[in-house]
One Martini backbone bead per residue (centre of mass of N, CA, C, O) as a GRO file, in nm:
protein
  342
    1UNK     BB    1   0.098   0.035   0.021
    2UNK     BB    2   0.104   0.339  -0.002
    3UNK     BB    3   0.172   0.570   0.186
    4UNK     BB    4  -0.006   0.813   0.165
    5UNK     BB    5  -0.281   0.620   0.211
    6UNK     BB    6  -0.177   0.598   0.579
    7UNK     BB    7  -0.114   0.892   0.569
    8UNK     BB    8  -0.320   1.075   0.762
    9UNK     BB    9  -0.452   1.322   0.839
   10UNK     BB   10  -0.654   1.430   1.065
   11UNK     BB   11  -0.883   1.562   0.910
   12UNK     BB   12  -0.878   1.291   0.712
   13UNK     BB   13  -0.987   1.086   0.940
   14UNK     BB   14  -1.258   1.304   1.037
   15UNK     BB   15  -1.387   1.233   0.821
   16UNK     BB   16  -1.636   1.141   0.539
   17UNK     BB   17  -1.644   0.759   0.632
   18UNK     BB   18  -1.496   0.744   0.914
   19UNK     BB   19  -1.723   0.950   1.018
   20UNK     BB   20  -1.989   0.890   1.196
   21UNK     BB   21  -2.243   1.045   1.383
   22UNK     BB   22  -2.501   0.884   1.389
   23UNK     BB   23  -2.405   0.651   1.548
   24UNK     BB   24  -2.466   0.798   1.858
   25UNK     BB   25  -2.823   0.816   1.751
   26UNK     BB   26  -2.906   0.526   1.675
   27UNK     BB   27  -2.984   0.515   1.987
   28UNK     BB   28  -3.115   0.553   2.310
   29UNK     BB   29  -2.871   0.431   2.484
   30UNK     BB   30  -2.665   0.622   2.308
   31UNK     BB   31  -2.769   0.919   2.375
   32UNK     BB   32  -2.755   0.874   2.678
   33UNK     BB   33  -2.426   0.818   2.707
   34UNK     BB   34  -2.366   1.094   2.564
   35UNK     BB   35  -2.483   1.305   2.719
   36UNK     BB   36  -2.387   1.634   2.829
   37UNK     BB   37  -2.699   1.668   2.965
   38UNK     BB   38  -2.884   1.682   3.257
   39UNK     BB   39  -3.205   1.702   3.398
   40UNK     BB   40  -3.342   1.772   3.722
   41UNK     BB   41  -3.519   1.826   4.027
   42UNK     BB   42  -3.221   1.986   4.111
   43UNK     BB   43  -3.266   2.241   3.910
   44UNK     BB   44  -3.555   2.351   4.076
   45UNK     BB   45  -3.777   2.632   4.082
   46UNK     BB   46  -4.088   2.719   4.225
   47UNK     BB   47  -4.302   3.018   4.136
   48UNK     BB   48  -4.541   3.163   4.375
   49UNK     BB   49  -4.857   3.255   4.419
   50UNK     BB   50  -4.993   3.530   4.652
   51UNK     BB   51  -5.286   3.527   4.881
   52UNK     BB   52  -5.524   3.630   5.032
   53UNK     BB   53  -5.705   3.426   5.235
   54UNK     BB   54  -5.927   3.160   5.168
   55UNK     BB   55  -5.998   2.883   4.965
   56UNK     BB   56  -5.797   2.991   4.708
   57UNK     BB   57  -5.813   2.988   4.359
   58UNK     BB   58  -5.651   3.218   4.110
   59UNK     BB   59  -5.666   3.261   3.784
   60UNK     BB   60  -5.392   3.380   3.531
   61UNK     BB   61  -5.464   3.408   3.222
   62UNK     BB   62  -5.159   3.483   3.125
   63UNK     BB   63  -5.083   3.194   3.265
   64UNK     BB   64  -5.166   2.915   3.178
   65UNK     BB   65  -5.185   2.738   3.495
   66UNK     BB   66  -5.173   2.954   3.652
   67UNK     BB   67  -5.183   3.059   4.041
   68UNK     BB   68  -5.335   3.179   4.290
   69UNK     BB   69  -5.234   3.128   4.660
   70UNK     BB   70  -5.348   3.067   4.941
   71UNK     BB   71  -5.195   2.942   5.204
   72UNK     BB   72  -5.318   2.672   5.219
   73UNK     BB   73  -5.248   2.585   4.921
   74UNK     BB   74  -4.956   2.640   4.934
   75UNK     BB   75  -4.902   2.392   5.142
   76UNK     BB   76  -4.965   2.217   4.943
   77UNK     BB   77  -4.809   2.240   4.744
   78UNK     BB   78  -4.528   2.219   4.886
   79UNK     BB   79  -4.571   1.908   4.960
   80UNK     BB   80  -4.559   1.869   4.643
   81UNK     BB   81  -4.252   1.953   4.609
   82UNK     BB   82  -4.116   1.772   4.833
   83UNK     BB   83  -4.231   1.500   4.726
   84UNK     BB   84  -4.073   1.576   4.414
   85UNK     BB   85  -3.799   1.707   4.542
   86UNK     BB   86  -3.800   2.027   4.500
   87UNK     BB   87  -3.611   2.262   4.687
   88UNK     BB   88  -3.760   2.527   4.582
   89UNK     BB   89  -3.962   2.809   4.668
   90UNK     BB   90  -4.078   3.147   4.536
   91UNK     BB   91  -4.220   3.430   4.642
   92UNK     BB   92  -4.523   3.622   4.527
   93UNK     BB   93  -4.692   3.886   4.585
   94UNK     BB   94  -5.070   3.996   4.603
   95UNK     BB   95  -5.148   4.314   4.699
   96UNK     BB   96  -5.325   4.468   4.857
   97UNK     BB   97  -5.434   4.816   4.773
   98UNK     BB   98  -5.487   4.916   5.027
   99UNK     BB   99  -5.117   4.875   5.105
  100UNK     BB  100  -5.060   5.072   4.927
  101UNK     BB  101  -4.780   5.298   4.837
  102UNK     BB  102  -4.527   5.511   4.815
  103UNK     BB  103  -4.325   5.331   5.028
  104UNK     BB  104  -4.377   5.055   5.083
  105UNK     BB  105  -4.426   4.963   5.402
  106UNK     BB  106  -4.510   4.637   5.366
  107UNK     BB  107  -4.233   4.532   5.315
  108UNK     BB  108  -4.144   4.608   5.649
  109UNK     BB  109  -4.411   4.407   5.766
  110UNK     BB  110  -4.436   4.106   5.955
  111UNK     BB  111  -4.757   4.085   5.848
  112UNK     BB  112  -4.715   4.016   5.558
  113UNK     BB  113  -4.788   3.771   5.352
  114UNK     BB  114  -4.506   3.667   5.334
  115UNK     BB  115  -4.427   3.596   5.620
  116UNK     BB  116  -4.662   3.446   5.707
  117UNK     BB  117  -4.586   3.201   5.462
  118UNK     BB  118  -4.323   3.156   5.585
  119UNK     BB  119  -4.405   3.056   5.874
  120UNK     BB  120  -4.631   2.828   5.752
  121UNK     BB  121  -4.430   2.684   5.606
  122UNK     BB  122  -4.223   2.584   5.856
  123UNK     BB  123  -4.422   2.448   6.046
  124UNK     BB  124  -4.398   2.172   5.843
  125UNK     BB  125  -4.082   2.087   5.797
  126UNK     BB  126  -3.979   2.101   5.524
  127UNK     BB  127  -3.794   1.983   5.241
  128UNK     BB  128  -3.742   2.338   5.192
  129UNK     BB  129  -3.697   2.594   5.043
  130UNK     BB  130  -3.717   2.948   5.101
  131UNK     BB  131  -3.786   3.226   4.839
  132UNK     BB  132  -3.746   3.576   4.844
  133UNK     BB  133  -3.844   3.883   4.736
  134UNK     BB  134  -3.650   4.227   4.640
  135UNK     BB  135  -3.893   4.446   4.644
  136UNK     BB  136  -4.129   4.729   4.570
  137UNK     BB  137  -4.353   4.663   4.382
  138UNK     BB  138  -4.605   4.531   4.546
  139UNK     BB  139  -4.608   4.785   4.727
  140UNK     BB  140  -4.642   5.051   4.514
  141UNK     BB  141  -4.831   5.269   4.360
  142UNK     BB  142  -4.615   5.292   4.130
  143UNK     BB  143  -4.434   4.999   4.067
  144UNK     BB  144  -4.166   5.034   4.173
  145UNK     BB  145  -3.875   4.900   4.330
  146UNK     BB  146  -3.862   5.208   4.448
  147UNK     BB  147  -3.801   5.502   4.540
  148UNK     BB  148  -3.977   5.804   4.476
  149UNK     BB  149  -3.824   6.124   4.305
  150UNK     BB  150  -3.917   6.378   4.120
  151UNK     BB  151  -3.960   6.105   3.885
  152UNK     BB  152  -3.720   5.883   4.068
  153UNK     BB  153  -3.525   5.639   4.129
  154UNK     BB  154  -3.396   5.583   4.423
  155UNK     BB  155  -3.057   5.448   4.601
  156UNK     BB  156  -3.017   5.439   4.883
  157UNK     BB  157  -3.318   5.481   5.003
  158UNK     BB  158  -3.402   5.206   4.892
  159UNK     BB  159  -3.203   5.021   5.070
  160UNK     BB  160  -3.300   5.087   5.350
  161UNK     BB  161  -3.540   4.916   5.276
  162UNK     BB  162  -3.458   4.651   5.148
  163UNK     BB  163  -3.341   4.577   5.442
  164UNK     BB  164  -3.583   4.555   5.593
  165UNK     BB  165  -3.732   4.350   5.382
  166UNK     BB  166  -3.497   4.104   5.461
  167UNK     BB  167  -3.520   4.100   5.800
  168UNK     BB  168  -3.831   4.000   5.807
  169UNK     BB  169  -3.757   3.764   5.593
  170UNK     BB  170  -3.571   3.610   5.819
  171UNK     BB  171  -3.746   3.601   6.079
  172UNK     BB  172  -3.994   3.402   5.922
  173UNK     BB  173  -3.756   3.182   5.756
  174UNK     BB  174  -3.604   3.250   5.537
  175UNK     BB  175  -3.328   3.104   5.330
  176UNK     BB  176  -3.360   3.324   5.071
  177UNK     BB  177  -3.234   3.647   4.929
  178UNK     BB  178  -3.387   3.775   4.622
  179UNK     BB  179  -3.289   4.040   4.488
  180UNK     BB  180  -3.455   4.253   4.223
  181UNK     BB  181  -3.429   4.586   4.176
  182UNK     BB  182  -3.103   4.690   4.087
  183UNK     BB  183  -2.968   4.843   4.278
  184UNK     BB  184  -2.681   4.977   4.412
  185UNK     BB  185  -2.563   4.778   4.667
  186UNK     BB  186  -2.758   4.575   4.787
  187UNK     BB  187  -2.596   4.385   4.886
  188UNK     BB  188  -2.367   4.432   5.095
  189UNK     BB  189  -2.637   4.579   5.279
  190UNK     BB  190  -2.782   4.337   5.328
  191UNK     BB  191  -2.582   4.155   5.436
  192UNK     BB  192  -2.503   4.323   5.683
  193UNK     BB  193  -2.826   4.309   5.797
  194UNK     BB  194  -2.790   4.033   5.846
  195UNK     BB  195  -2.532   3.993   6.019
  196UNK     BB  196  -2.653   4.214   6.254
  197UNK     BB  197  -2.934   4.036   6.343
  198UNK     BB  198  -2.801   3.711   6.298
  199UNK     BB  199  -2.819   3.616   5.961
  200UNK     BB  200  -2.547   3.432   5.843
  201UNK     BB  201  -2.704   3.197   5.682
  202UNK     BB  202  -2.835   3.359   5.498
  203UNK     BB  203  -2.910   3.369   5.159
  204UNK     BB  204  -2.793   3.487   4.884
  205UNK     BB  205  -2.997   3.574   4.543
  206UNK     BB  206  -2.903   3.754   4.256
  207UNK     BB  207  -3.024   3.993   4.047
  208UNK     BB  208  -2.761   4.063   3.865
  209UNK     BB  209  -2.914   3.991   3.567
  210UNK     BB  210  -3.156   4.270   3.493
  211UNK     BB  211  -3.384   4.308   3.213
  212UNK     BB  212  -3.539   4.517   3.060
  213UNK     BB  213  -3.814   4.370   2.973
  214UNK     BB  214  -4.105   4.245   2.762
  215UNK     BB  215  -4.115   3.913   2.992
  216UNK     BB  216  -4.323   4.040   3.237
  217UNK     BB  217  -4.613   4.106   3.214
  218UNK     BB  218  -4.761   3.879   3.361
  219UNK     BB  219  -4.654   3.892   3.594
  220UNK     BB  220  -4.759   4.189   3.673
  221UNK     BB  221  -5.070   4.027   3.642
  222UNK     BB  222  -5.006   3.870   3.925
  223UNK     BB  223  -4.907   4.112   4.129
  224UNK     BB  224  -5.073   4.376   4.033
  225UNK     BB  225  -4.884   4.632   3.880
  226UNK     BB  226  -4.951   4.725   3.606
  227UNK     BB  227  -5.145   4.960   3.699
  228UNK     BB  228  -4.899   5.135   3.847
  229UNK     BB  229  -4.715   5.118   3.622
  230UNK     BB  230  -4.827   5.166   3.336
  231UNK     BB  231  -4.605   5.382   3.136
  232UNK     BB  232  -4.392   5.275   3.267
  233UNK     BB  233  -4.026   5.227   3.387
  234UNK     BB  234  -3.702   5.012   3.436
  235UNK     BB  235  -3.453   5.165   3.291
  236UNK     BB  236  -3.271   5.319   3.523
  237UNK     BB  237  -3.233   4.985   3.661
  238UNK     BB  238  -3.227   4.836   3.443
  239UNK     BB  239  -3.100   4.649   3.147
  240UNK     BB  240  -3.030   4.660   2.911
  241UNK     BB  241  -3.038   4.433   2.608
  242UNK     BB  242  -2.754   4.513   2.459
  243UNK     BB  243  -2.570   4.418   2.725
  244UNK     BB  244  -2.261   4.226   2.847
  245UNK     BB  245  -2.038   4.345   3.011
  246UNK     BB  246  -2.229   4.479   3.200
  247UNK     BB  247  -2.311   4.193   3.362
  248UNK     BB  248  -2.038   4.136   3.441
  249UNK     BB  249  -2.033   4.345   3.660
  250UNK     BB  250  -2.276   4.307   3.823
  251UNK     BB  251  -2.196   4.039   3.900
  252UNK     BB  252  -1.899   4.094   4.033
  253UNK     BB  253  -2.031   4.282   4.232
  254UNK     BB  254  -2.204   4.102   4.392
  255UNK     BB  255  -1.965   3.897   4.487
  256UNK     BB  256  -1.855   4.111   4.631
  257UNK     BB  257  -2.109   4.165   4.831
  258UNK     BB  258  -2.183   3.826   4.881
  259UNK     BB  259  -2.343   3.651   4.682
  260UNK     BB  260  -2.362   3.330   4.662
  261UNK     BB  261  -2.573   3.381   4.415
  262UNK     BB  262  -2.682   3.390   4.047
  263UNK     BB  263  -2.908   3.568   3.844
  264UNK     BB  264  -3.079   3.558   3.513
  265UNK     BB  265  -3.258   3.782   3.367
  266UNK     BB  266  -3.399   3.637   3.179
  267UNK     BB  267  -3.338   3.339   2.960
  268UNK     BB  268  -3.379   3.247   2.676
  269UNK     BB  269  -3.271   3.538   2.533
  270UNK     BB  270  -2.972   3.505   2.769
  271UNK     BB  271  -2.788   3.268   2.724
  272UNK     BB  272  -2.513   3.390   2.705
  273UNK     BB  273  -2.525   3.544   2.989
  274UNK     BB  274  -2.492   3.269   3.133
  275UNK     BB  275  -2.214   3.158   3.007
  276UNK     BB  276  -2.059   3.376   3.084
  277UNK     BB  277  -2.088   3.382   3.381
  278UNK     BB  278  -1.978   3.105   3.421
  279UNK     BB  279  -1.757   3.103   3.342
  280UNK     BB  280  -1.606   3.358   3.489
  281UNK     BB  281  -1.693   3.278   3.788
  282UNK     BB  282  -1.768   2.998   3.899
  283UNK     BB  283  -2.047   3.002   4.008
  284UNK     BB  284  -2.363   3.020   4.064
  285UNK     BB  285  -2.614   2.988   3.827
  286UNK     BB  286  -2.903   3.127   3.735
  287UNK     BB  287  -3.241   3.104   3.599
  288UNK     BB  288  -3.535   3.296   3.476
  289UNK     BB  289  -3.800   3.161   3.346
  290UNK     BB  290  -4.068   3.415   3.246
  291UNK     BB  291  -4.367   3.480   3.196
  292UNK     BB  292  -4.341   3.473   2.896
  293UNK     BB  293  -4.214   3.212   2.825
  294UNK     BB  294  -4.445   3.048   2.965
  295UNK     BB  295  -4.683   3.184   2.766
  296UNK     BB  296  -4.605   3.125   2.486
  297UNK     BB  297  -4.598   2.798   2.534
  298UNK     BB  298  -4.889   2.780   2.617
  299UNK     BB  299  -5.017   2.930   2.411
  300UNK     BB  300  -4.906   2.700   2.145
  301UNK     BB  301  -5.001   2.431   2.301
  302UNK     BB  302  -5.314   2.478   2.307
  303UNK     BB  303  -5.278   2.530   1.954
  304UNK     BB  304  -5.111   2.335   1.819
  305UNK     BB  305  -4.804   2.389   1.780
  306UNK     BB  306  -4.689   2.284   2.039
  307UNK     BB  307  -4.539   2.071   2.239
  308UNK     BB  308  -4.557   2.075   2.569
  309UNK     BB  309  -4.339   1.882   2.693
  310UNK     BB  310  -4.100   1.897   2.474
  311UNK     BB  311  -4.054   2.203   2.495
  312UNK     BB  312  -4.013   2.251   2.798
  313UNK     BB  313  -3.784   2.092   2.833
  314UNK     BB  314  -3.577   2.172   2.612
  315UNK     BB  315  -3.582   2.461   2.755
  316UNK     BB  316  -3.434   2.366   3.027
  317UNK     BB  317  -3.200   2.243   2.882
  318UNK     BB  318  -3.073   2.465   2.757
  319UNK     BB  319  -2.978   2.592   3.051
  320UNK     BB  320  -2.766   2.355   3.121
  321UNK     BB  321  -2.611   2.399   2.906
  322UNK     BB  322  -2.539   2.723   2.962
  323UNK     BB  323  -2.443   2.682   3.268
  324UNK     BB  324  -2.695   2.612   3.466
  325UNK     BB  325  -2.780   2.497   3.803
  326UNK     BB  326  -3.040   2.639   3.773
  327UNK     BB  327  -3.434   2.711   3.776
  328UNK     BB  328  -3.675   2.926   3.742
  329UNK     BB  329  -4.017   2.756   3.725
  330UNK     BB  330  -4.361   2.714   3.595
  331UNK     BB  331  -4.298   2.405   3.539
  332UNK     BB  332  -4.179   2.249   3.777
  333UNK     BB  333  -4.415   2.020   3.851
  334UNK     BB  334  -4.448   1.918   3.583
  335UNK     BB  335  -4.137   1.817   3.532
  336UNK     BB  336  -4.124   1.642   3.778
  337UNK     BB  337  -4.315   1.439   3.721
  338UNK     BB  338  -4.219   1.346   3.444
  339UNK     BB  339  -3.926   1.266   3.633
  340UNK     BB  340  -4.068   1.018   3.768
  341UNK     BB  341  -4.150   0.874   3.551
  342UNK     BB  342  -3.889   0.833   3.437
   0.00000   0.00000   0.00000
């Protein structure tokens, strides 16, 4: 045999018919051990939307098969969280207009919705994270996340309500502050007045690289804002869709002033900065699938246009491959479900 024949450059050796890729995917058996990325039940975050009152399941139109669960039934999906495994609950309160404010004061009320849940649910003792989050649009009458000046989101004034709002809610028993109104410094100022209180031992998950997003809308008709916030925005606060360096910083500023763990919202449509993020950092890295991209597949699923489990299903494991340590979804309990069954 001419010696040309045997010497095979690499590029020569890996080209087609020596290498057939099709060769590792026309088995199930194969597929799976192949696999580079597995979605599991300790990936999901399930976020659950709450209100005052008793025996009440309201549902959310535009979230279709989302609802509103008063404290009872929260317990009870709770219950059902932790029988298949998902790690921890995030709650997002739905407050009464009528404990709305200019400041904002039922966020570090001791008696206000969050709270009481979150007592409520500790109670139970159950094998589960319960996530709050810190910002002040469920309570302002103006929809906006911190308070307002002379038609200006102030940054200072506002940090010392969120600190004041992390340690009611650290008081009542919550196990991560999840700060999301993206003030400047409210990470190193939370972690500061939790370990002043005494709760050294609170996690902090930071709303690292929050964007200014138009896939929020669902979500604030869920938490009842989106009439305070009428036609204002969230621009002066929240980050442009348009950059990326900007999250990096913004991410390694948390990281600096004491987050345990970092998270990107929304999730599918920035997944590229999700993938940034953990490389550089390797730190936990969460994404936050949110009410538009929930809305989409639900939508999409209803009319025949998606199959709803492969969808869903393919948008978490998307998460997993971009570097995502875990995803908070309201798909959350319907996957776990489908992952037991499996």
């Amino acid at each position: 045999m001419p010696i040309n024949a045997i010497c095979l450059t690499r590029v020569d050796f890996f080209m087609f018919p020596h290498t057939r890729m099709r060769r590792n995917r026309r088995t199930d058996w194969s597929r799976r051990l192949v696999s580079e990325n597995q979605l599991s039940v300790n990936d999901l975050i399930w976020p659950v939307f709450i209100q005052d009152g008793t025996n009440q399941k309201m549902d959310i139109p535009s979230m279709p098969g989302v609802q509103r669960l008063t404290i009872d039934h929260l317990i009870e999906a709770a219950k059902e969280a932790a029988d298949l495994g998902i790690p921890a609950l995030a709650l997002f309160p739905a407050t009464d207009p009528a404990k709305k404010s200019e400041g904002g004061e039922e966020a570090y009320n001791p008696e206000n919705l969050v709270c009481r849940a979150v007592r409520a649910l500790k109670e139970q003792n159950l094998n589960l994270g319960i996530l709050c989050d810190v910002a002040l649009d469920p309570y302002t009458s103006h929809g906006q996340d911190g308070l307002v000046k002379d038609g200006y989101v102030v940054n200072d004034e506002s940090v010392e309500v969120l600190c004041q709002q992390s340690v009611v809610q650290a008081e009542a028993g919550c196990d991560i502050i999840a700060p999301s109104d993206m003030m400047d410094g409210r990470i190193g100022a939370i972690r500061e007045a939790l370990d002043e209180a005494g709760y050294q031992h609170v996690q902090i998950m930071a709303y690292a690289a929050k964007y200014a997003s138009a896939f929020y809308g669902p979500f604030r008709d869920a938490v009842g804002s989106s009439s305070n916030l009428g036609t204002g925005d969230k621009r002066t606060y929240q980050m442009d869709p348009a950059n990326t360096d900007e999250a990096m910083r913004e991410v390694g500023l948390d990281i600096s002033e004491g987050a345990d763990m970092v998270m990107v919202k929304p999730g599918m449509p920035y997944l590229d900065i999700v993938r940034r993020v953990k490389a550089e950092f390797e730190v936990p890295t969460f994404a936050y699938q949110v009410s538009g991209e929930y809305a989409m597949i639900s939508a999409a699923a209803q009319n025949g246009w998606l199959d709803r489990q492969k969808s869903m299903l393919e948008s978490l494991l998307c998460f997993k491959r971009a570097g995502a340590d875990g995803i908070l979804t309201y798909f959350a309990k319907e996957v776990a479900e489908l992952l037991q069954q499996k």
